[in-house]
XYZ file of C-alpha atoms in Angstrom:
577
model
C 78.351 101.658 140.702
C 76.423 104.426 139.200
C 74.997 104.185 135.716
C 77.609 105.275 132.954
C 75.609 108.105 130.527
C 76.905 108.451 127.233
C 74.996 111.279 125.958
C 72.920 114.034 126.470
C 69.376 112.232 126.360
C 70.754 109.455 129.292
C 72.106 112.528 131.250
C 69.281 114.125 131.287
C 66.747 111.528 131.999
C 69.836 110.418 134.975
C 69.610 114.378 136.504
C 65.762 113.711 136.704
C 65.299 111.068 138.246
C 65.885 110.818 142.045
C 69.029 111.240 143.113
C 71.005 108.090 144.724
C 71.643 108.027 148.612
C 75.499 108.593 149.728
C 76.944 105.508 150.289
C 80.240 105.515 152.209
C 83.363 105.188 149.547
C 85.398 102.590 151.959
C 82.521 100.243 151.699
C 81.978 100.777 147.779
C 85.914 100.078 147.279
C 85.845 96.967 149.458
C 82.882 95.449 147.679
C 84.393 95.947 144.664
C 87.378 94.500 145.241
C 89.600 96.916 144.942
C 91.120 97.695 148.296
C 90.383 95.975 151.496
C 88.840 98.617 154.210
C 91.594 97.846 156.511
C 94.498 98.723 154.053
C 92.483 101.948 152.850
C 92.316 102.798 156.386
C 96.080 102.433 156.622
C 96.783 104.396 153.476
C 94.365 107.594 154.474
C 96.197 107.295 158.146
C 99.994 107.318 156.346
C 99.088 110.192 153.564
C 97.096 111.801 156.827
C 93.978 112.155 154.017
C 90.058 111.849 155.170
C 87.777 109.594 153.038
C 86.360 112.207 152.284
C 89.072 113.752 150.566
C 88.202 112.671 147.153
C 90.790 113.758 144.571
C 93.654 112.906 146.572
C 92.084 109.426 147.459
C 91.940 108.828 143.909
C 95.249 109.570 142.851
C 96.514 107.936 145.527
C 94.713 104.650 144.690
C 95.725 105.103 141.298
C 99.443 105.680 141.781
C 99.079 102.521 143.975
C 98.094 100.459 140.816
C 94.574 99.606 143.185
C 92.078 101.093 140.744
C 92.103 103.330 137.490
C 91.100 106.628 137.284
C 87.389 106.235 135.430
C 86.266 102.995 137.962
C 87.111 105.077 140.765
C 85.786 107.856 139.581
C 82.207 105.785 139.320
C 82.460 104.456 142.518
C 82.764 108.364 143.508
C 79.941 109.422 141.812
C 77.856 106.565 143.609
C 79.244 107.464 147.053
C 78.071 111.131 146.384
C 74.751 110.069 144.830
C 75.943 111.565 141.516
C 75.389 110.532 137.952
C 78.549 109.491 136.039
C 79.547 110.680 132.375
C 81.446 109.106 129.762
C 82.870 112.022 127.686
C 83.720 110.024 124.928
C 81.514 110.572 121.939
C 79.488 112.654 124.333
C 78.361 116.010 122.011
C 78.713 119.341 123.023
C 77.304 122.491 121.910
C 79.461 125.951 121.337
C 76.852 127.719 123.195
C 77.921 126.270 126.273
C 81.656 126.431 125.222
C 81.250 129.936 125.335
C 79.816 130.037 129.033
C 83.285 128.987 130.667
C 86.613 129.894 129.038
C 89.266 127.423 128.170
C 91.496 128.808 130.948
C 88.639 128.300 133.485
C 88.078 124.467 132.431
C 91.806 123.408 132.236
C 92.458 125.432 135.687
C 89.843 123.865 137.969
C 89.906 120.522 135.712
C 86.125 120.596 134.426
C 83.892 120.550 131.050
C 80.601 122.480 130.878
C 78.484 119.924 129.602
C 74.569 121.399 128.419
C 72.137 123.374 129.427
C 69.024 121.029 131.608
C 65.710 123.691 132.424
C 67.954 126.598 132.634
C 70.926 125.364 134.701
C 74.439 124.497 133.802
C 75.433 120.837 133.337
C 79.141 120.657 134.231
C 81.368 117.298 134.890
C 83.624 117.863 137.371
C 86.659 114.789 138.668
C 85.940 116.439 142.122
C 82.357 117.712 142.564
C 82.350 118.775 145.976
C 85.225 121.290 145.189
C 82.499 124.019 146.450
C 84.908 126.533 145.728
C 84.809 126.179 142.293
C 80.657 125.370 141.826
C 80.513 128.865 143.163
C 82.726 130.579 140.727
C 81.202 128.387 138.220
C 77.708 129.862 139.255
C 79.122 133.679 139.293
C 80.551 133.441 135.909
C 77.543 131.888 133.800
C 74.689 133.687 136.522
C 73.124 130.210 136.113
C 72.751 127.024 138.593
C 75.180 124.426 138.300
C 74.226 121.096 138.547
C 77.430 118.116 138.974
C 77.951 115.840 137.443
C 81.475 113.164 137.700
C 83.747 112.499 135.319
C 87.308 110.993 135.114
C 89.954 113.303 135.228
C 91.480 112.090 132.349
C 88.357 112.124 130.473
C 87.770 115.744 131.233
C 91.289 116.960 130.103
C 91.090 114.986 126.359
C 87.301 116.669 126.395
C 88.814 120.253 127.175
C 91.669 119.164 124.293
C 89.172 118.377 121.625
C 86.433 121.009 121.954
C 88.782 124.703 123.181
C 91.827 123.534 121.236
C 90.725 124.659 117.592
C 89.597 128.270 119.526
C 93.189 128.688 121.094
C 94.634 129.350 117.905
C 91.872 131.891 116.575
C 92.774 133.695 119.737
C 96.120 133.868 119.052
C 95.342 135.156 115.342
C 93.165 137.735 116.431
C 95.132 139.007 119.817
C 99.017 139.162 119.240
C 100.834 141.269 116.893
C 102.156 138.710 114.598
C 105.243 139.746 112.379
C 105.436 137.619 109.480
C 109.173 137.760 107.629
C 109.047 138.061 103.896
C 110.412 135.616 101.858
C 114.448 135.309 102.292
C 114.247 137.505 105.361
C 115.149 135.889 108.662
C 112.916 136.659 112.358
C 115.448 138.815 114.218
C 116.327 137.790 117.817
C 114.312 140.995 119.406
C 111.618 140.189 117.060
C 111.464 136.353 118.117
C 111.730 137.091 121.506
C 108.615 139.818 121.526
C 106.358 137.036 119.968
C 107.765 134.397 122.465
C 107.036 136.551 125.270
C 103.454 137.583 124.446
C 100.497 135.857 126.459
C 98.737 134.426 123.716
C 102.069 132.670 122.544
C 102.872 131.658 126.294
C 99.277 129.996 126.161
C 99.046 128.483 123.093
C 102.469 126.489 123.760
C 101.346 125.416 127.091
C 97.682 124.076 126.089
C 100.087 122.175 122.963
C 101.981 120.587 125.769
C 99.078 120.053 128.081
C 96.926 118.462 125.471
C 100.049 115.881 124.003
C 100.279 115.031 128.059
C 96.763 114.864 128.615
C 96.534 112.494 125.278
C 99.364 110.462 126.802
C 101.608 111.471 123.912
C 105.233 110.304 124.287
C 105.894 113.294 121.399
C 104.423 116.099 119.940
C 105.432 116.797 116.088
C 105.243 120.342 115.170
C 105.628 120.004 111.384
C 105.268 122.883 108.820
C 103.966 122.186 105.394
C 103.595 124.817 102.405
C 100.560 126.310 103.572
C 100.326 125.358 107.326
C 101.639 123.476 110.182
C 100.681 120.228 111.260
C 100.517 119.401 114.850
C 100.730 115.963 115.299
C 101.560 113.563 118.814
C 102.460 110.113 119.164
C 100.334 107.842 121.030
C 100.853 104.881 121.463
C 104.168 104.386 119.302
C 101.486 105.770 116.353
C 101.633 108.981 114.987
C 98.738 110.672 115.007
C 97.521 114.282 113.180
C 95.777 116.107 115.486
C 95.287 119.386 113.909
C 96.993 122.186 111.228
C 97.240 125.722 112.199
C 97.964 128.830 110.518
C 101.583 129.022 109.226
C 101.309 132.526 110.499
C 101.830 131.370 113.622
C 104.982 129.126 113.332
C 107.721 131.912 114.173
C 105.822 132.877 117.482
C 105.639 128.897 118.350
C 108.957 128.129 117.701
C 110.141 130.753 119.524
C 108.474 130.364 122.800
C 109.581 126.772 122.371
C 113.621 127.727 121.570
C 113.531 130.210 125.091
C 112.056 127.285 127.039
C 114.759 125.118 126.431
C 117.892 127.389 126.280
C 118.334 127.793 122.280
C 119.109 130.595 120.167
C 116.247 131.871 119.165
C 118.023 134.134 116.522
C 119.331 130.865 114.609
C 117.223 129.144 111.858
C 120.099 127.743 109.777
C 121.130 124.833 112.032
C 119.666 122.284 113.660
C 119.386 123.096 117.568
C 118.609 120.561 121.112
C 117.489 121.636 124.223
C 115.794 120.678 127.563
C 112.815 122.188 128.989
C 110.773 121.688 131.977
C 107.087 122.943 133.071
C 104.693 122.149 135.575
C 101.167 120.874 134.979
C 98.975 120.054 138.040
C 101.607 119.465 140.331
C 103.481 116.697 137.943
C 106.460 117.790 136.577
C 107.057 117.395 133.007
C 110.550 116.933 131.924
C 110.900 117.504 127.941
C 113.933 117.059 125.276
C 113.592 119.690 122.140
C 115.157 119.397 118.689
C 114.475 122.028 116.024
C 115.275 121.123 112.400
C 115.374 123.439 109.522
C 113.444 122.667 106.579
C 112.454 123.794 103.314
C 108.698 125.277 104.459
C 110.524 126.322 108.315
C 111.772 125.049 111.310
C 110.242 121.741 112.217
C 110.293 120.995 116.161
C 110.073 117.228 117.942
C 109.140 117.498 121.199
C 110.092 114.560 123.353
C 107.631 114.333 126.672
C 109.473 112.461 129.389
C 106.517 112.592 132.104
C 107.725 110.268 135.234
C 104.508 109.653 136.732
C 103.770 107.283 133.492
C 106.881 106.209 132.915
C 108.748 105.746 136.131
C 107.110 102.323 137.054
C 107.449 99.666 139.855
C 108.683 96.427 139.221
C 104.949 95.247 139.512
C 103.809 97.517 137.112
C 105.947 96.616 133.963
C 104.053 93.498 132.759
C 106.234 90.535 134.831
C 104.325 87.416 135.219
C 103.970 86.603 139.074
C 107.031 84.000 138.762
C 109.070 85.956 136.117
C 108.518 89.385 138.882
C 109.823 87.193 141.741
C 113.129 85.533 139.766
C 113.556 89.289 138.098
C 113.934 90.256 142.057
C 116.112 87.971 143.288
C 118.350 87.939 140.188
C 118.607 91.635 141.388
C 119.944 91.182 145.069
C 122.405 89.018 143.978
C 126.079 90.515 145.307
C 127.428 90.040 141.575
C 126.890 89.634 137.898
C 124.995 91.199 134.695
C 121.264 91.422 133.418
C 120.384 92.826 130.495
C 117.355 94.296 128.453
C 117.645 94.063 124.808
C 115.234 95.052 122.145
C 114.695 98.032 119.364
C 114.883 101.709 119.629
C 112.058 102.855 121.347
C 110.420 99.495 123.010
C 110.444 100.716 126.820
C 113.892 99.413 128.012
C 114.692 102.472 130.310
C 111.308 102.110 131.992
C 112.440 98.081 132.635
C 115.494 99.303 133.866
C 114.274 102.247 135.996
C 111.465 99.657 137.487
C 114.576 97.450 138.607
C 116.342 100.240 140.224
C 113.001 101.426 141.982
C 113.162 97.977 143.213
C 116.252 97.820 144.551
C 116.970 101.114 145.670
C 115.522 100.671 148.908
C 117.182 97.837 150.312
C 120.086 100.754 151.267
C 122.397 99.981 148.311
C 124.540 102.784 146.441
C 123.166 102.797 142.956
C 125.018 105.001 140.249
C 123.423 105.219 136.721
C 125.631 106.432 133.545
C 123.439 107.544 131.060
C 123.295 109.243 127.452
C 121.078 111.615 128.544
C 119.988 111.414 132.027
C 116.432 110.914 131.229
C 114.534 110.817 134.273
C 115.752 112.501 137.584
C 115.671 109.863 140.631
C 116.327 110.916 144.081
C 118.269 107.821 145.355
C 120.227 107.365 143.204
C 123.641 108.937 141.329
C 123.169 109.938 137.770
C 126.386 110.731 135.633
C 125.372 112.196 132.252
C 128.338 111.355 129.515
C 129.640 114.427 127.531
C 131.083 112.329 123.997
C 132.407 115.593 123.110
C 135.166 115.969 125.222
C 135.723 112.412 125.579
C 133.933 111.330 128.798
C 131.894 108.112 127.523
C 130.396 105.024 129.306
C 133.666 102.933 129.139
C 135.592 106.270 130.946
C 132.874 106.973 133.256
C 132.594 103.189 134.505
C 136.748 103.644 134.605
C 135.920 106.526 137.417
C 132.798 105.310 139.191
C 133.854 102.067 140.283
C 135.954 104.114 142.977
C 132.791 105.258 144.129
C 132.128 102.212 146.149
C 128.557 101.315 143.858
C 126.820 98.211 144.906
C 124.446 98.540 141.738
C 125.586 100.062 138.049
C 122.820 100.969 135.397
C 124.973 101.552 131.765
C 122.662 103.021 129.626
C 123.711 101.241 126.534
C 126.432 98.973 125.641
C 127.576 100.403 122.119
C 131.026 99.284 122.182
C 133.353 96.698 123.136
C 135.541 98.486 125.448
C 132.110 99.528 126.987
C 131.305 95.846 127.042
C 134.130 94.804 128.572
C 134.647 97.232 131.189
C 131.045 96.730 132.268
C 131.563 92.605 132.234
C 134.650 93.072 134.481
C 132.270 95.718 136.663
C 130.521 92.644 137.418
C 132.601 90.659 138.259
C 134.084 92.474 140.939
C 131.110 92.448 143.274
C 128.647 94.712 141.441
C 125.582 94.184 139.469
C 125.331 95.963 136.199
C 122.319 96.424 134.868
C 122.430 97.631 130.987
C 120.660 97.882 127.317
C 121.742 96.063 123.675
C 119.977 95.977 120.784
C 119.503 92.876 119.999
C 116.340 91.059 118.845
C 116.153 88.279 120.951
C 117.405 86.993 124.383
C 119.691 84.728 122.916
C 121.547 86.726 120.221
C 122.479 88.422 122.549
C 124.842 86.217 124.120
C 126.214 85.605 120.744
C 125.975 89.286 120.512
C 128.520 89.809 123.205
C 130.953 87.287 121.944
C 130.736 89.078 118.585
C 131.952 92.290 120.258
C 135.054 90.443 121.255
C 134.233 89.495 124.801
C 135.804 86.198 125.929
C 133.404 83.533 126.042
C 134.287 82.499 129.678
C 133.787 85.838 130.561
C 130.198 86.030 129.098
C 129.862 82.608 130.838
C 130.659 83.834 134.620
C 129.228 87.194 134.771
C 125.594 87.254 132.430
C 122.932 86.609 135.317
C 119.882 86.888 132.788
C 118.439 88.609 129.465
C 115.356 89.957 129.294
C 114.331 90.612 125.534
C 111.508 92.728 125.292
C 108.742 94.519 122.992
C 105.464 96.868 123.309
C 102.490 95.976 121.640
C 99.307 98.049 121.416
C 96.426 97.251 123.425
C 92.599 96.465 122.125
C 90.127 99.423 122.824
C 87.637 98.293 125.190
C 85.158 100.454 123.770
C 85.446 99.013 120.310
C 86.402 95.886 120.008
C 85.117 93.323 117.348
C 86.059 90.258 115.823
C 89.301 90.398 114.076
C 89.752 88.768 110.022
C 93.145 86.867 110.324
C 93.686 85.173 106.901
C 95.237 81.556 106.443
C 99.244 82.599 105.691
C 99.088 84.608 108.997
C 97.657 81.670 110.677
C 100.286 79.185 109.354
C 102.859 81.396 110.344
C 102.182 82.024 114.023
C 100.240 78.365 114.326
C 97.331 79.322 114.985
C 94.259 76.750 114.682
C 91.291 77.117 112.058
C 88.679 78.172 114.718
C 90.555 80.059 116.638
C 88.724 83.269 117.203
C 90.475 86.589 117.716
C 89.673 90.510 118.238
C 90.606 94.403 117.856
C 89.464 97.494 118.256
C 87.765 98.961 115.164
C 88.005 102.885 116.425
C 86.156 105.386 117.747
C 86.670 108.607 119.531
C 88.313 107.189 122.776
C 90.934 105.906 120.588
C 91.830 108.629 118.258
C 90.100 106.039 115.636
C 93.118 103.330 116.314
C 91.418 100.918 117.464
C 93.952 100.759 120.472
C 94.568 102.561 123.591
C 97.603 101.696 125.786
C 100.505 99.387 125.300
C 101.815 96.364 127.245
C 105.078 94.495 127.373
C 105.728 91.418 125.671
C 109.226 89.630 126.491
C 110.922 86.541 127.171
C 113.334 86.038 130.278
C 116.384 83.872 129.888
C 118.199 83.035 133.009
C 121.681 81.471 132.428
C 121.494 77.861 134.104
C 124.300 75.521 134.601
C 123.242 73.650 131.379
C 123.335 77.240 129.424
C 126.746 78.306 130.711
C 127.741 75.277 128.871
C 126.790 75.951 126.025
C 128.643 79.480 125.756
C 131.580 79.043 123.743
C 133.417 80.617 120.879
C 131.220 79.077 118.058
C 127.885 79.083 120.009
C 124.599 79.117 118.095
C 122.103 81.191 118.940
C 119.295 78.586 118.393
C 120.591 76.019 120.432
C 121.034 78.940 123.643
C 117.141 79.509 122.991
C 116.205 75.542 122.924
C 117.816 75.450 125.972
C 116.614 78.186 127.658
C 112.903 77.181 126.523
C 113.831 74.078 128.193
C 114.916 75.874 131.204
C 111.381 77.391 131.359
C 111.670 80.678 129.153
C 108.352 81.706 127.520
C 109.760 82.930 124.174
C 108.313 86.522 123.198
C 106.026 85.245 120.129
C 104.131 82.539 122.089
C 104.145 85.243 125.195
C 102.101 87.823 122.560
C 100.181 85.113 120.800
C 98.652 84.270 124.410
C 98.103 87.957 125.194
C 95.784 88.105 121.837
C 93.912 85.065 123.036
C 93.315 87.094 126.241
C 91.381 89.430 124.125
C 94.078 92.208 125.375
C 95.439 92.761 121.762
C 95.385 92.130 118.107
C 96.762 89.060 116.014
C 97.930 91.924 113.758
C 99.971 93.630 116.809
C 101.538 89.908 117.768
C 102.525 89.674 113.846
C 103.903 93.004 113.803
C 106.591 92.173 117.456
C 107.039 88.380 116.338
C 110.483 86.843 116.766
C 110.168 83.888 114.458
């Protein structure tokens, strides 16, 4: 693959030398092991794509879990003779910031780069988009040279170096009407600075950049003096910038008309929905707006299904745990759940089953509180608590429905429980969430709740207890300090060497980037439906389950750090014991 440069100096000295002969893509792929050229040849043939269709090869690829987005982006740059940039770290001048606007780089997804003898260095994730060279070439009356770049790359460089500029355009270009102290923005008055293009754009790059960052929220968060924007990567939250306070009423605005609120009420807290489209992926969002004593602070919660909507394959399973997961799942009857905190990826687990099963022709109907994603397959009943329509009355109603498959988004209560125990038994299989911390509290968990023990017994098919930990940079990872009580605790040997990421730019200075799954996977046996009875201990269910071949979650994340793919800090942080 083509040389990674890192900086202006290697770029240059890259763009002088000779450049590299084409080198058909199929061939590159198959010698890297990625995909064989038979089953590209199959793929390009079902999507009717050409190889040389380079964008939609990649995404395609990518979507297929065959290769991420910066290897393939290499291999593209070495099939077009190319070099290949790392943007990361990689420094930029404002004199060439000011050659191509923002609007420009986030529409045609590219990042002017330097200047090399007069010409214009741009990295482009699709270089021989001729269309937009040649606009490139109008607008800065220069010659552009190419060079590649992952797409993702380019769209956190565009979100570092033009977002501190977006809101100095704002200042200077709308009409901003700033309330005096006591004195509430008017509805006409909020709705003019919603309305007005700098507003409309500012919002949208906020969005853009929180989805580009792979932000699973965006905190908008007023202080005395400014307002904080801040996103959530990673489970972490993480400041990203503070703008002028000035500019709060305009934002919050634009954001209460984009998901249905009143934009003339600042006294009480408000939710909404919102939707907008970026690149052809939809992003679905949930909005809450909070007063507060400096104004009204706004959570944005990004619900983006081409990151979260998984396969099966793509959750984490082990090869064996995947294949038992499946067959627990086309079973004509019983219960699995997924148990773990607020917030540790249990409707992705559960979507990934339901992608899994919903092509083998079943009827799948999902009760949820609120429908997150939207699935086409599959029957999604939001519950309204308000007027009395909850997950015990809405099982009640759907069983008529002839389901072969039930997803219960949570079981909170016991005449939930109970209804969606006797669901099972009755020739469905009901998938659902508790929170519990481990697999086997949770059986005790159910008896707790008042469910007869030989009803627990009969219907529970499997648990699978689960937890995200962050994942070690690649690009800065060192040797990680454990000290001796840490080691004691988790058992860890003497010389037992372990690492992290440090932090640097491609991490937001983290030291991680990503997060896996960590879980353990009981499956009730014969010798475990024994043991469920009234005054059943939740340590013998595990000893038996371990026995039974369950990984338990601690020793499942201790092993993951000794794969270099996380931190003994992270495996401390998720332990069970």
């Amino acid at each position: 693959m083509s040389m990674v440069c890192t900086n202006r100096d290697e770029l240059k000295a890259c763009l002088r030398a000779d450049e590299g002969m084409p080198v058909d893509i199929r061939k590159l792929l198959a010698e890297g092991g990625y995909v064989s050229e038979g089953l590209l040849a199959e793929l390009l043939e079902e999507h009717g794509l050409g190889s040389t269709n380079y964008a939609a090869l990649g995404a395609l690829l990518s979507q297929r879990g065959l290769v991420d987005d910066e290897d393939f982006s290499r291999i593209y740059a070495s099939s077009v003779g190319l070099p290949f940039v790392r943007l990361q770290g990689f420094q930029i001048e404002a004199e060439v910031l000011e050659v191509i606007s923002v609007d420009i780089a986030r529409q045609h997804v590219l990042m002017p780069l330097m200047f090399c003898d007069d010409k214009l260095v741009v990295a482009m994730h699709d270089p021989m988009d001729h269309d937009s060279v040649a606009l490139l070439g109008f607008l800065s009356g220069r010659v552009v040279m190419e060079v590649v770049a992952s797409r993702t790359d380019i769209e956190q460089a565009i979100s570092r170096y033009y977002s501190p500029t977006d809101d100095e355009d704002v200042m200077k270009d709308l009409s901003i009407f700033s309330p005096q102290t006591g004195q509430e923005l008017t509805e006409a008055e909020g709705i003019r600075l919603a309305e007005e293009k700098p507003t409309v754009r500012l919002v949208h790059h906020i969005i853009v950049d929180a989805v580009n960052s792979r932000a699973s929220d965006i905190h908008i968060r007023p202080a005395e003096n400014h307002v904080n924007l801040l996103f959530r990567i990673d489970g972490t939250l993480i400041k990203i910038r503070s703008f002028s306070k000035t500019l709060l009423p305009a934002v919050v605005s634009r954001i209460k008309i984009l998901s249905g609120m009143n934009v003339a009420e600042h006294r009480l807290p408000q939710d909404g929905q919102a939707r907008v489209e970026h690149h052809r992926r939809v992003i679905d969002m949930r909005v809450s707006v909070i007063p507060s004593i400096y104004g009204e602070s706004v959570v944005i919660r990004i619900l983006d299904k081409s990151m979260s909507l998984r396969q099966l394959s793509q959750v984490g399973f082990s090869d064996k745990d995947r294949h038992l997961f499946s067959t627990l799942l086309r079973k004509s009857h019983g219960m699995i759940l997924v148990t773990g905190p607020t917030g540790c990826g249990k409707s992705t687990t559960l979507y990934a089953a339901l992608q899994d099963v919903i092509t083998t022709g079943n009827n799948i109907i999902t009760v949820e509180d609120p429908v997150e994603y939207h699935v086409d397959g599959l029957m999604q009943i939001q519950v309204n608590s308000a007027i009395g329509y909850n997950f015990a009355r809405a099982l009640r109603h759907i069983l008529r429905h002839d389901p072969d498959v039930i997803m219960v988004g949570e079981i909170r209560d016991l005449e939930t429980a109970r209804m969606a125990v006797e669901s099972s038994l009755t020739g469905h299989i009901v998938l659902s969430t508790l929170h519990t911390n481990s697999a086997a509290t949770s059986v005790t968990r159910l008896i707790e709740m008042g469910i007869p023990p030989y009803l627990v017994n009969t219907s529970l098919l499997a648990i699978f207890a689960q937890r995200l930990v962050r994942k070690n940079c690649q690009y800065c990872m060192e040797e990680e300090e454990v000290n001796e009580e840490v080691r004691q605790l988790l058992g860890i040997g003497p010389d037992e060497v372990f690492y992290r990421g440090k932090g640097c730019e491609h991490c937001h200075k983290t030291g991680y980037h990503g997060r896996m799954v960590v879980y353990e996977l009981l499956t009730v046996s014969s010798a475990l439906r024994h043991m469920i009875h009234p005054d059943a201990e939740a340590a013998e269910i595990e000893e038996q389950a371990v026995r039974d071949g369950m990984v338990p979650l601690t020793e499942m994340a201790l092993n993951a750090a000794r794969e270099r793919k996380t931190s003994i800090e992270e495996v401390f942080r998720v332990r069970l014991t």
